[in-house]
Amino acid sequence: MWSHYTNSYNGFVIKIKPDFGYLKDLGFHDLKLLHVIYSEKPNSVSENAPFANQYQLVIKLEDWSYENEWRLIVDKTNPDFNQIFYEPDTIQEISFGYKMHHNKNEEHVKLMHRLDDLIHSKFKEIPLFVVGPDQKEFKLSKIPFKYGTVDDFFSK
C-alpha cells in the first residue's frame, strides 16, 4: 500500500492501536472498521439504500485484493470537525517512506518540519521507522529511524 497511498514512499504512516474508544471522546460516533469488499463486477446500489454511502467507501475491484485493506468509517457529530488528534498512548509507531526527503516542494517541506516538531515535542517515545523495497527480496524492508544518521532526512 506504500506505493499507492503515500505517493510512492514520499509520505508517512501512523500505526494506531486498534482501540478506537478515544475517537468517541473527540466527538465521533458510529465508528466502523470494515474490511474492503473486492469484486470483479461491483453491484449497482440505489443511493437511497441505507448502506449506499458505506458501500461506496468499501468496494474495490478484485485487482486490488492483494492489499487486504481495512477502512475506518467515521460519522461525525460536528460537520465542521475534520481533523483527528492523537495522544501519544494511542500511537504504536510512525513510519516514513524512504523517498520522503526527495520531495522538495514548499508544502511538503512545511509538512516535514511540522511532523518533526510534533515528534520532538509530543511523540518522543514513539518508535520511528523508514520503509522501502528490500534490496534482495520482493518485500518491504522496515528499519529503525535514527536522528543524526545518514538516513535522517529531517536534518537535510
GROMACS .gro file of C-alpha atoms in nm:
model
  156
    1MET     CA    1   0.000   0.000   0.000
    2TRP     CA    2   0.303   0.229   0.037
    3SER     CA    3   0.333   0.289  -0.335
    4HIS     CA    4  -0.040   0.370  -0.367
    5TYR     CA    5  -0.128   0.576  -0.062
    6THR     CA    6   0.198   0.756   0.019
    7ASN     CA    7   0.280   0.873  -0.334
    8SER     CA    8   0.546   0.607  -0.393
    9TYR     CA    9   0.712   0.627  -0.050
   10ASN     CA   10   0.702   1.009  -0.024
   11GLY     CA   11   0.470   1.008   0.279
   12PHE     CA   12   0.434   0.860   0.623
   13VAL     CA   13   0.205   0.620   0.811
   14ILE     CA   14   0.083   0.642   1.169
   15LYS     CA   15   0.008   0.300   1.315
   16ILE     CA   16  -0.256   0.338   1.583
   17LYS     CA   17  -0.372   0.093   1.846
   18PRO     CA   18  -0.689  -0.093   1.745
   19ASP     CA   19  -0.888   0.053   2.037
   20PHE     CA   20  -1.093   0.338   1.888
   21GLY     CA   21  -1.267   0.444   2.210
   22TYR     CA   22  -1.066   0.765   2.223
   23LEU     CA   23  -1.222   0.879   1.893
   24LYS     CA   24  -1.566   0.881   2.054
   25ASP     CA   25  -1.429   1.118   2.318
   26LEU     CA   26  -1.333   1.356   2.036
   27GLY     CA   27  -1.690   1.393   1.906
   28PHE     CA   28  -1.709   1.098   1.669
   29HIS     CA   29  -1.981   0.835   1.683
   30ASP     CA   30  -2.085   0.531   1.482
   31LEU     CA   31  -1.730   0.411   1.423
   32LYS     CA   32  -1.695   0.110   1.198
   33LEU     CA   33  -1.382  -0.076   1.100
   34LEU     CA   34  -1.476  -0.250   0.775
   35HIS     CA   35  -1.288  -0.486   0.551
   36VAL     CA   36  -1.284  -0.371   0.189
   37ILE     CA   37  -1.503  -0.579  -0.044
   38TYR     CA   38  -1.320  -0.685  -0.360
   39SER     CA   39  -1.539  -0.771  -0.656
   40GLU     CA   40  -1.486  -0.848  -1.023
   41LYS     CA   41  -1.803  -0.658  -1.101
   42PRO     CA   42  -1.932  -0.430  -0.824
   43ASN     CA   43  -2.310  -0.416  -0.799
   44SER     CA   44  -2.510  -0.102  -0.851
   45VAL     CA   45  -2.669   0.022  -0.532
   46SER     CA   46  -2.952   0.270  -0.512
   47GLU     CA   47  -2.839   0.592  -0.349
   48ASN     CA   48  -3.148   0.560  -0.128
   49ALA     CA   49  -3.030   0.228   0.018
   50PRO     CA   50  -2.943   0.266   0.387
   51PHE     CA   51  -2.589   0.138   0.331
   52ALA     CA   52  -2.519   0.317  -0.002
   53ASN     CA   53  -2.261   0.562   0.136
   54GLN     CA   54  -2.067   0.291   0.318
   55TYR     CA   55  -2.078   0.061   0.015
   56GLN     CA   56  -1.906   0.328  -0.193
   57LEU     CA   57  -1.632   0.353   0.067
   58VAL     CA   58  -1.555  -0.019   0.093
   59ILE     CA   59  -1.593  -0.157  -0.260
   60LYS     CA   60  -1.292  -0.201  -0.489
   61LEU     CA   61  -1.215  -0.407  -0.797
   62GLU     CA   62  -1.078  -0.758  -0.745
   63ASP     CA   63  -0.745  -0.647  -0.896
   64TRP     CA   64  -0.667  -0.471  -0.567
   65SER     CA   65  -0.742  -0.767  -0.339
   66TYR     CA   66  -0.373  -0.821  -0.258
   67GLU     CA   67  -0.397  -0.504  -0.046
   68ASN     CA   68  -0.624  -0.678   0.209
   69GLU     CA   69  -0.738  -0.330   0.307
   70TRP     CA   70  -0.949  -0.215   0.601
   71ARG     CA   71  -1.122   0.121   0.629
   72LEU     CA   72  -1.218   0.316   0.938
   73ILE     CA   73  -1.557   0.473   0.867
   74VAL     CA   74  -1.647   0.760   1.099
   75ASP     CA   75  -1.973   0.954   1.119
   76LYS     CA   76  -1.905   1.287   1.281
   77THR     CA   77  -2.140   1.466   1.518
   78ASN     CA   78  -1.979   1.800   1.430
   79PRO     CA   79  -1.962   1.851   1.049
   80ASP     CA   80  -1.703   2.130   1.090
   81PHE     CA   81  -1.460   1.898   1.268
   82ASN     CA   82  -1.229   1.742   1.008
   83GLN     CA   83  -0.915   1.653   1.199
   84ILE     CA   84  -0.826   1.371   1.434
   85PHE     CA   85  -0.577   1.440   1.712
   86TYR     CA   86  -0.382   1.152   1.860
   87GLU     CA   87  -0.249   1.126   2.212
   88PRO     CA   88   0.093   0.959   2.240
   89ASP     CA   89  -0.051   0.648   2.409
   90THR     CA   90  -0.276   0.576   2.107
   91ILE     CA   91   0.012   0.553   1.857
   92GLN     CA   92   0.217   0.236   1.820
   93GLU     CA   93   0.469   0.365   1.566
   94ILE     CA   94   0.534   0.615   1.286
   95SER     CA   95   0.691   0.500   0.960
   96PHE     CA   96   0.835   0.722   0.688
   97GLY     CA   97   0.864   0.633   0.321
   98TYR     CA   98   1.227   0.617   0.214
   99LYS     CA   99   1.166   0.886  -0.052
  100MET     CA  100   1.007   1.130   0.190
  101HIS     CA  101   1.304   1.368   0.169
  102HIS     CA  102   1.307   1.366  -0.215
  103ASN     CA  103   1.004   1.593  -0.245
  104LYS     CA  104   1.127   1.950  -0.203
  105ASN     CA  105   0.811   2.149  -0.282
  106GLU     CA  106   0.730   2.413  -0.024
  107GLU     CA  107   0.414   2.246   0.110
  108HIS     CA  108   0.590   1.912   0.160
  109VAL     CA  109   0.885   2.077   0.337
  110LYS     CA  110   0.643   2.258   0.573
  111LEU     CA  111   0.469   1.927   0.648
  112MET     CA  112   0.803   1.759   0.726
  113HIS     CA  113   0.900   2.042   0.964
  114ARG     CA  114   0.562   2.024   1.136
  115LEU     CA  115   0.588   1.646   1.169
  116ASP     CA  116   0.943   1.676   1.305
  117ASP     CA  117   0.829   1.935   1.561
  118LEU     CA  118   0.539   1.711   1.671
  119ILE     CA  119   0.765   1.409   1.711
  120HIS     CA  120   1.015   1.604   1.922
  121SER     CA  121   0.754   1.779   2.136
  122LYS     CA  122   0.476   1.526   2.183
  123PHE     CA  123   0.572   1.186   2.044
  124LYS     CA  124   0.934   1.142   2.160
  125GLU     CA  125   0.877   0.788   2.286
  126ILE     CA  126   0.705   0.658   1.969
  127PRO     CA  127   0.919   0.413   1.766
  128LEU     CA  128   1.014   0.554   1.424
  129PHE     CA  129   1.091   0.352   1.109
  130VAL     CA  130   1.185   0.401   0.745
  131VAL     CA  131   1.008   0.177   0.492
  132GLY     CA  132   1.112   0.090   0.137
  133PRO     CA  133   1.160  -0.201  -0.102
  134ASP     CA  134   1.403  -0.468   0.017
  135GLN     CA  135   1.727  -0.478  -0.183
  136LYS     CA  136   1.734  -0.858  -0.218
  137GLU     CA  137   1.376  -0.987  -0.198
  138PHE     CA  138   1.035  -0.884  -0.331
  139LYS     CA  139   0.914  -0.745   0.001
  140LEU     CA  140   0.922  -0.430   0.212
  141SER     CA  141   1.209  -0.350   0.441
  142LYS     CA  142   1.139  -0.163   0.764
  143ILE     CA  143   1.437  -0.030   0.957
  144PRO     CA  144   1.452   0.184   1.271
  145PHE     CA  145   1.485   0.558   1.203
  146LYS     CA  146   1.752   0.739   1.399
  147TYR     CA  147   1.801   1.114   1.411
  148GLY     CA  148   2.154   1.229   1.325
  149THR     CA  149   2.237   0.936   1.095
  150VAL     CA  150   2.291   0.924   0.720
  151ASP     CA  151   1.922   0.835   0.677
  152ASP     CA  152   1.800   1.136   0.878
  153PHE     CA  153   1.606   1.332   0.617
  154PHE     CA  154   1.472   1.580   0.874
  155SER     CA  155   1.814   1.739   0.921
  156LYS     CA  156   1.877   1.789   0.546
   0.00000   0.00000   0.00000
